[in-house]
CSV table of C-alpha atoms and ligand atoms in Angstrom, one decimal:
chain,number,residue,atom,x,y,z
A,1,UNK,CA,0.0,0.0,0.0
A,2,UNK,CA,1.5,3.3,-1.3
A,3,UNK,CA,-0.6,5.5,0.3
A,4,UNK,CA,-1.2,4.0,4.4
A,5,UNK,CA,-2.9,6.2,6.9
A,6,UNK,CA,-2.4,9.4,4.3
A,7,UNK,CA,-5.5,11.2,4.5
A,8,UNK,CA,-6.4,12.1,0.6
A,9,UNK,CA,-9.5,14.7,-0.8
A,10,UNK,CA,-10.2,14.8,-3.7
A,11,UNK,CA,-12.6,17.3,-5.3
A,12,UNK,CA,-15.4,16.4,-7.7
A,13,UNK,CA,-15.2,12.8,-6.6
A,14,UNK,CA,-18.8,11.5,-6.9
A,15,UNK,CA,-18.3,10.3,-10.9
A,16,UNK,CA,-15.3,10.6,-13.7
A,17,UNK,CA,-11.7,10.5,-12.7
A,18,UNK,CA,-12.5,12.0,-9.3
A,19,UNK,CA,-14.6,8.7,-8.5
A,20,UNK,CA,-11.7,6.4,-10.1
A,21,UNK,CA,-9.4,8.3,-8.1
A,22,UNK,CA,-10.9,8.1,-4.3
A,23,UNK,CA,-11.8,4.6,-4.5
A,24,UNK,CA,-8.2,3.7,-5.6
A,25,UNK,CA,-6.5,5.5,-3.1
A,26,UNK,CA,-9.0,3.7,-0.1
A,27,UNK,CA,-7.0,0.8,-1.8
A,28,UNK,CA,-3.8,2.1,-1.4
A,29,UNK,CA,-4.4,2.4,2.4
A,30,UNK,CA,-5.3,6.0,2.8
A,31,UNK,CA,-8.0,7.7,4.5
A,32,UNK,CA,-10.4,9.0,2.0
A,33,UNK,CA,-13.1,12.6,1.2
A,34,UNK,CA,-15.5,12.5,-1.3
A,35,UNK,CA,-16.1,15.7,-2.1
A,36,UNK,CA,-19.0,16.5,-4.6
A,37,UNK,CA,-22.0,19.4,-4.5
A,38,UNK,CA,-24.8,17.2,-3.7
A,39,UNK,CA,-25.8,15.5,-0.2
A,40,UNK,CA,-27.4,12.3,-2.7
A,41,UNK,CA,-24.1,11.9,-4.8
A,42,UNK,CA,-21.8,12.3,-2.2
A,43,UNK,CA,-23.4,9.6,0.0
A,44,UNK,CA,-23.7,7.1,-2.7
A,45,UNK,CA,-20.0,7.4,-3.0
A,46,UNK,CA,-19.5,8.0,0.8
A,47,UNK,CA,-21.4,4.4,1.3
A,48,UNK,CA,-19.6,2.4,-1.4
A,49,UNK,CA,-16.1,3.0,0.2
A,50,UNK,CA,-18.1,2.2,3.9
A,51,UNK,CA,-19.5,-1.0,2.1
A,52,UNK,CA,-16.0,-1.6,1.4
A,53,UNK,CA,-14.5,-1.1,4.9
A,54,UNK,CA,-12.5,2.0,4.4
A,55,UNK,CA,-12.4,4.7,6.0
A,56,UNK,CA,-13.6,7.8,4.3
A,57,UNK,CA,-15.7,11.2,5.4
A,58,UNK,CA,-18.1,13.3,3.0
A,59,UNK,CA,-18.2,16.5,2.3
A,60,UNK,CA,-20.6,18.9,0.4
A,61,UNK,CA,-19.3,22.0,-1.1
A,62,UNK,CA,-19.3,23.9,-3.7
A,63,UNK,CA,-15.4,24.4,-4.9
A,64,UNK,CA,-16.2,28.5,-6.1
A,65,UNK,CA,-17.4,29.3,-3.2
A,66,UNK,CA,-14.6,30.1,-0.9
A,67,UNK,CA,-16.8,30.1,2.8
A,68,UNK,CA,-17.8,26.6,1.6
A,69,UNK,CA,-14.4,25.6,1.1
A,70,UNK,CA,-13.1,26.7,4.2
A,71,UNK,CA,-16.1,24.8,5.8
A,72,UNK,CA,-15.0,22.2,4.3
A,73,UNK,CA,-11.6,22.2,5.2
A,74,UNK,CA,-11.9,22.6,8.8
A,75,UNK,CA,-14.3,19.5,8.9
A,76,UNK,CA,-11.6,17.8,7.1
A,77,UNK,CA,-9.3,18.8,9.8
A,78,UNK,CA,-11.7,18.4,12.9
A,79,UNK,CA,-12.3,14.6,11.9
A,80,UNK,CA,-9.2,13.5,10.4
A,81,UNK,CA,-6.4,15.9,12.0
A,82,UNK,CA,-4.9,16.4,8.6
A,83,UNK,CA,-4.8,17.1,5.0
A,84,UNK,CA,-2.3,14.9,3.3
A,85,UNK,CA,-3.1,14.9,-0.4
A,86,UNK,CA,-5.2,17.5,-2.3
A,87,UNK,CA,-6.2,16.6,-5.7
A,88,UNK,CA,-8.2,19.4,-7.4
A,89,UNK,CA,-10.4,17.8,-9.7
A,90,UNK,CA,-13.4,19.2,-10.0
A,91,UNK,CA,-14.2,20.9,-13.1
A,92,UNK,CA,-16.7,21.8,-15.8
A,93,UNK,CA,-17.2,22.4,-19.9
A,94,UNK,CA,-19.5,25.2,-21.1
A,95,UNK,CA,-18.4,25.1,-24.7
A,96,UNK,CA,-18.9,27.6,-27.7
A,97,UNK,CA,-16.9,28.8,-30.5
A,98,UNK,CA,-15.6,32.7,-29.1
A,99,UNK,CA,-18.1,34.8,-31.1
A,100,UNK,CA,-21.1,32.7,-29.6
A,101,UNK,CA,-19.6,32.0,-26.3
A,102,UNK,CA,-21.5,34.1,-23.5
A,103,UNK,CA,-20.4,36.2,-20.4
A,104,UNK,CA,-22.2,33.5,-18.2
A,105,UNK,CA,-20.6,30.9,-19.7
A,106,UNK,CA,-16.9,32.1,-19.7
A,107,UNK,CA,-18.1,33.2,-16.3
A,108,UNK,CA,-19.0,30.2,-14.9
A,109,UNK,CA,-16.0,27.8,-16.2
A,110,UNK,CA,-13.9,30.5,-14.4
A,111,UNK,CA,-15.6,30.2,-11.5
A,112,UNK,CA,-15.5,26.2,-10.8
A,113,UNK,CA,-12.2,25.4,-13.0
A,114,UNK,CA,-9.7,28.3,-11.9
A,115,UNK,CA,-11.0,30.0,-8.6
A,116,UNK,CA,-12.4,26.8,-7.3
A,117,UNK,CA,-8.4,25.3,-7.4
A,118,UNK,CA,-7.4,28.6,-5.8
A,119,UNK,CA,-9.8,28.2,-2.8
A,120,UNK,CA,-8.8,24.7,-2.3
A,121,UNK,CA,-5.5,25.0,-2.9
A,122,UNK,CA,-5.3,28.0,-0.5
A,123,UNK,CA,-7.2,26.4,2.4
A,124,UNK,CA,-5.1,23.1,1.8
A,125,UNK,CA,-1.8,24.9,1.6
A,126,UNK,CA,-2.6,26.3,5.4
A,127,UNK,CA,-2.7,23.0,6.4
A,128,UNK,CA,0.0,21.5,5.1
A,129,UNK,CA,2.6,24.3,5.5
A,130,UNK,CA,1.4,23.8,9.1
A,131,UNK,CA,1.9,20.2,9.1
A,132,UNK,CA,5.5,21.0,6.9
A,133,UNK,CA,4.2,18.2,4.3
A,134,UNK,CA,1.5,17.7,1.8
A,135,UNK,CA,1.0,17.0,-1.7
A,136,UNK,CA,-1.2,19.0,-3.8
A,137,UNK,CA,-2.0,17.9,-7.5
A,138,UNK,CA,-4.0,20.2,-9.9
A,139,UNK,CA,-5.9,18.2,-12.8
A,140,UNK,CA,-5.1,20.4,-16.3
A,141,UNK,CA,-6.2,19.0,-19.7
A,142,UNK,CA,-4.1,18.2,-22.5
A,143,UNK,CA,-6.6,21.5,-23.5
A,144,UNK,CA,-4.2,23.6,-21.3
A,145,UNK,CA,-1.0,22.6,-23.2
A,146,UNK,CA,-2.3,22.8,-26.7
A,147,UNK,CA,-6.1,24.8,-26.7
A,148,UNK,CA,-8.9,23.5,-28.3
A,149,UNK,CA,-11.5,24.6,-30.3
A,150,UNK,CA,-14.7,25.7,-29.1
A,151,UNK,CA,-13.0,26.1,-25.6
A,152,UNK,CA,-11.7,29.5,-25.1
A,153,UNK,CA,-13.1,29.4,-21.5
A,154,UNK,CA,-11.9,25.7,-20.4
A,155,UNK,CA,-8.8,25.9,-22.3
A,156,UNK,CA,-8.0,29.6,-20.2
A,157,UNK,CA,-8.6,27.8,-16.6
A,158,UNK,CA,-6.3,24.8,-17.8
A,159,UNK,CA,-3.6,27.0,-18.8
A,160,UNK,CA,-4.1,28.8,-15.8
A,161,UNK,CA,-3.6,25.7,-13.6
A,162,UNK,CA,-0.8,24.9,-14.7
A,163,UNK,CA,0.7,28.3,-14.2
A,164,UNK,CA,-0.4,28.0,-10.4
A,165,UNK,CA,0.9,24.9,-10.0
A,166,UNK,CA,4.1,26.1,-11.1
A,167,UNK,CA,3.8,29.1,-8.9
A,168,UNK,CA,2.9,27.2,-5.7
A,169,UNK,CA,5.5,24.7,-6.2
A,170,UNK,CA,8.2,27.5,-6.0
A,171,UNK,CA,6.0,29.3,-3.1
A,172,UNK,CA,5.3,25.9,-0.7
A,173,UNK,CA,8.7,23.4,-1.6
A,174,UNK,CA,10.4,24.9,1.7
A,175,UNK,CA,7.5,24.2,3.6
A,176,UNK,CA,7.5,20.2,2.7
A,177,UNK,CA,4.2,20.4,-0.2
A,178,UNK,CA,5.1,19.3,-3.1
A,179,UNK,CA,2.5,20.6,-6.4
A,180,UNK,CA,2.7,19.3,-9.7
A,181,UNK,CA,-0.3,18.9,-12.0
A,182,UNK,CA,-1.7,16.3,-14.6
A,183,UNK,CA,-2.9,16.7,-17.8
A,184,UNK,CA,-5.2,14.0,-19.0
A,185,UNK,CA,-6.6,13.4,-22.6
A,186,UNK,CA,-9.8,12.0,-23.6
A,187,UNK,CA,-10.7,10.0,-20.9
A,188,UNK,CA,-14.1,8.3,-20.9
A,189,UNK,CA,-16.3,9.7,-18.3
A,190,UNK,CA,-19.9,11.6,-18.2
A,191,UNK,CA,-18.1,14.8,-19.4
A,192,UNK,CA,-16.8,13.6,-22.7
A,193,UNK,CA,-20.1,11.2,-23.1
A,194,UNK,CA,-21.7,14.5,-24.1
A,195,UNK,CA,-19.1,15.2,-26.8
A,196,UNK,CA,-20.2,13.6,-30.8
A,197,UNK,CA,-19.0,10.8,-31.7
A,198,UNK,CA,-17.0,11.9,-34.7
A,199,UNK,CA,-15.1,14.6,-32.3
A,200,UNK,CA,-13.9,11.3,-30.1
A,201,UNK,CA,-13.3,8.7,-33.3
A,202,UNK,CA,-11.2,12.1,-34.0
A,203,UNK,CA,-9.5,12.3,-30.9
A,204,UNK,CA,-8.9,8.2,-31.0
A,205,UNK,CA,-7.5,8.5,-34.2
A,206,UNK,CA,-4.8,11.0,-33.3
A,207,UNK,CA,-3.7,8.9,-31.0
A,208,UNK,CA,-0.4,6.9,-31.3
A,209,UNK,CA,-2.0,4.4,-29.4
A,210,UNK,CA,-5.5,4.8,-30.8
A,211,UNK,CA,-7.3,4.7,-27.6
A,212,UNK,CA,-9.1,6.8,-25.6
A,213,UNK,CA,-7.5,6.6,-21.8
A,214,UNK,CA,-9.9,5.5,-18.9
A,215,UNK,CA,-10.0,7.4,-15.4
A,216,UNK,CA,-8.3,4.4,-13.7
A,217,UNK,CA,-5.4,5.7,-16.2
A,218,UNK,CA,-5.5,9.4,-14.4
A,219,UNK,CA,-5.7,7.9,-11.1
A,220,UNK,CA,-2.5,5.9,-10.9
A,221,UNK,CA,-0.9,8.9,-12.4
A,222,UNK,CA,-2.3,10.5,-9.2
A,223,UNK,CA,-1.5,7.6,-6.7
A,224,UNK,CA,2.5,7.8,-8.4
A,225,UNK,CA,2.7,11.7,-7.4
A,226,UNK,CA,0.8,11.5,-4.2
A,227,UNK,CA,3.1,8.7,-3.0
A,228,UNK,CA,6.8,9.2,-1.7
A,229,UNK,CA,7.8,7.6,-5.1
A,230,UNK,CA,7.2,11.2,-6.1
A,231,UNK,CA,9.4,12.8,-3.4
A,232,UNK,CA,12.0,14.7,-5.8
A,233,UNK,CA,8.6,15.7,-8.4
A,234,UNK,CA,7.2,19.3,-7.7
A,235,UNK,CA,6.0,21.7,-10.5
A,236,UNK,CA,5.6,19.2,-13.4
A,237,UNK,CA,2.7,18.9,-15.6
A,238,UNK,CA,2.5,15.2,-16.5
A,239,UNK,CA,0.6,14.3,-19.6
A,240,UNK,CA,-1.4,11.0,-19.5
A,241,UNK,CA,-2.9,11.1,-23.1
A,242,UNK,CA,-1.6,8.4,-24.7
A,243,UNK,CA,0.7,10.5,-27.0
A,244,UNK,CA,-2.8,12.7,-28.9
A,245,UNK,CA,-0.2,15.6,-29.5
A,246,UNK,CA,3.7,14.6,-30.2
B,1,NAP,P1,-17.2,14.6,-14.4
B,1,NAP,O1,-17.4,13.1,-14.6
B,1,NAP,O2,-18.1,15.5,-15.1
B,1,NAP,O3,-17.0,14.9,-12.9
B,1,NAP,C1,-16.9,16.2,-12.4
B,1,NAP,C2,-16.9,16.2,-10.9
B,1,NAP,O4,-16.8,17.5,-10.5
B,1,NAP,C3,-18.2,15.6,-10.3
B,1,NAP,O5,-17.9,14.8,-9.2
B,1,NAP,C4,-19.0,16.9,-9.9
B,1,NAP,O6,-19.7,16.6,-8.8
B,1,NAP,C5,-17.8,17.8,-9.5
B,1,NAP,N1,-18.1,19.2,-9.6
B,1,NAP,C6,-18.5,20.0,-10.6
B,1,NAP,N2,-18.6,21.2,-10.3
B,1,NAP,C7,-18.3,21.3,-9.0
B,1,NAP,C8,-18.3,22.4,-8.0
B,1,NAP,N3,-18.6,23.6,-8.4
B,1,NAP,N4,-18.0,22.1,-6.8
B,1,NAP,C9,-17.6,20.9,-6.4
B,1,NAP,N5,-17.7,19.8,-7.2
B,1,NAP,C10,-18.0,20.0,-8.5
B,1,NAP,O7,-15.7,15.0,-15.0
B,1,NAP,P2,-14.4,14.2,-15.4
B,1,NAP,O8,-14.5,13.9,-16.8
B,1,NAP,O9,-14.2,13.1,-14.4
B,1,NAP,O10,-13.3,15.4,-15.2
B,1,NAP,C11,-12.6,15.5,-13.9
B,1,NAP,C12,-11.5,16.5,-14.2
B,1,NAP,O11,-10.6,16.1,-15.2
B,1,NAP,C13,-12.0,17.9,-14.6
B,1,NAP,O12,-11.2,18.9,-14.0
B,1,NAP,C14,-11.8,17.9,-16.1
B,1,NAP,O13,-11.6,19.2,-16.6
B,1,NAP,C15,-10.5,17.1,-16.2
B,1,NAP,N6,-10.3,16.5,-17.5
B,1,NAP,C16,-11.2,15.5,-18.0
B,1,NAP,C17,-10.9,15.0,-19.2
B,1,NAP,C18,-11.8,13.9,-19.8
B,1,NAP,O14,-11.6,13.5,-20.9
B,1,NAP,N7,-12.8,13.5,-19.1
B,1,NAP,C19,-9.8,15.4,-20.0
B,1,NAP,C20,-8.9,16.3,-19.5
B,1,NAP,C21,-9.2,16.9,-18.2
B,1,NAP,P3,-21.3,16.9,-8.6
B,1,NAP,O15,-21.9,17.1,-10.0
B,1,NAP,O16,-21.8,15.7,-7.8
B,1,NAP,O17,-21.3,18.1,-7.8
């Protein structure tokens, strides 16, 4: 077990990669938040893991909201006594080509995508630099190295994640957190299920491998730079992609 006794959140974890990701590091030994918007969904996850025998808390908050966040955080830390890994996953599309994209919906991919890693990045960072160790990781999209059309909005807050990352890595390396971030490609998972078809035959086509990735994929990327494997790794963007863009 790479992970024992760490206590890991992840945000957005009631479906996609976030889901993948919480239930494989219970497995790795750690203890484990869910961490969605909704009472329902984060229950259904929270009993799963229970079902399971791990041991795992739930929280409900929304990530753009920073007085939820902080709620958040201090329940994390009244019932575990620590935040060991952060993995800020939660995130949202609102697509449109730039001359039909609206305020609300650059807006509102802002909101979740960029500010909601600042405010739980920020209240995590407290922690940590408190506890002198920690590992944040901050989910990007091969979107954020390369931009993609019809995404000016998603593609902004995935470059800007990575330019975070690179910042708080330089900021919180003396104080024992270590911050890199990944960049996954087309993953199967409710988000890309609303993309057409053609645009993922595309996407699978580009591919060296000619496969579109799974979450379990992002997650052991996650599980690698969460674990002490990872101890010399701080302010890298790791691409798990399967080669779309060489
Ligand atoms: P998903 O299946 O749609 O899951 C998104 C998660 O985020 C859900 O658990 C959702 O929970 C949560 N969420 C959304 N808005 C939130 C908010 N304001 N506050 C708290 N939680 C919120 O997405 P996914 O495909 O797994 O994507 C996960 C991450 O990977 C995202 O950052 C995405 O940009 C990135 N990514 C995905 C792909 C891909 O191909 N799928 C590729 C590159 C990057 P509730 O709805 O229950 O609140």
């Amino acid at each position: 077990m790479r992970l024992k006794d760490k206590v890991a959140v992840v945000t957005g974890s009631t479906s996609g990669i976030g889901k993948a990701s919480i239930i494989k590091f219970a497995e790795e030994g750690a203890k484990v938040v869910v961490w969605g918007r909704t009472n329902e969904e984060v229950e259904a996850v929270v009993n799963e893991l229970k079902d399971a025998g791990k041991e795992v808390l739930g929280v409900t908050a929304d990530v753009s909201v920073a007085e939820e966040v902080n709620s958040a955080m201090d329940k994390i830390k009244d019932h575990f006594g620590a935040i060991d890994i952060l993995v800020n996953n939660a995130g949202i599309t609102a697509d449109a080509q730039l001359m039909k994209m609206t305020e609300e919906q650059f807006d509102k991919v802002i909101a979740v995508n960029l500010k909601g890693v600042y405010n739980c990045g920020q209240g995590a960072a407290k922690v940590m630099a408190e506890q002198k160790s920690g590992v944040i990781i901050n989910v990007s999209s091969v979107v954020g190295i390369y931009g993609n059309f019809g995404q000016t909005n998603y593609a902004a807050t995935k470059f800007g994640v990575i330019g975070m990352t690179k910042t708080w890595a330089k900021e919180l390396g003396r104080k024992g957190v270590r911050v890199n971030a990944v960049a996954p490609g087309f993953i199967v998972t409710e988000m890309t299920a609303k993309m057409p078809e053609k645009i993922l035959d595309a996407m699978k086509a580009k591919s060296p491998l000619g496969i579109l990735g799974e979450p379990a994929d992002i997650a052991n990327a996650f599980v690698y730079l969460a674990s002490d494997e990872a101890k010399f790794v701080t302010g890298t963007v790791l691409s798990v992609d399967g080669g779309v863009v060489l």
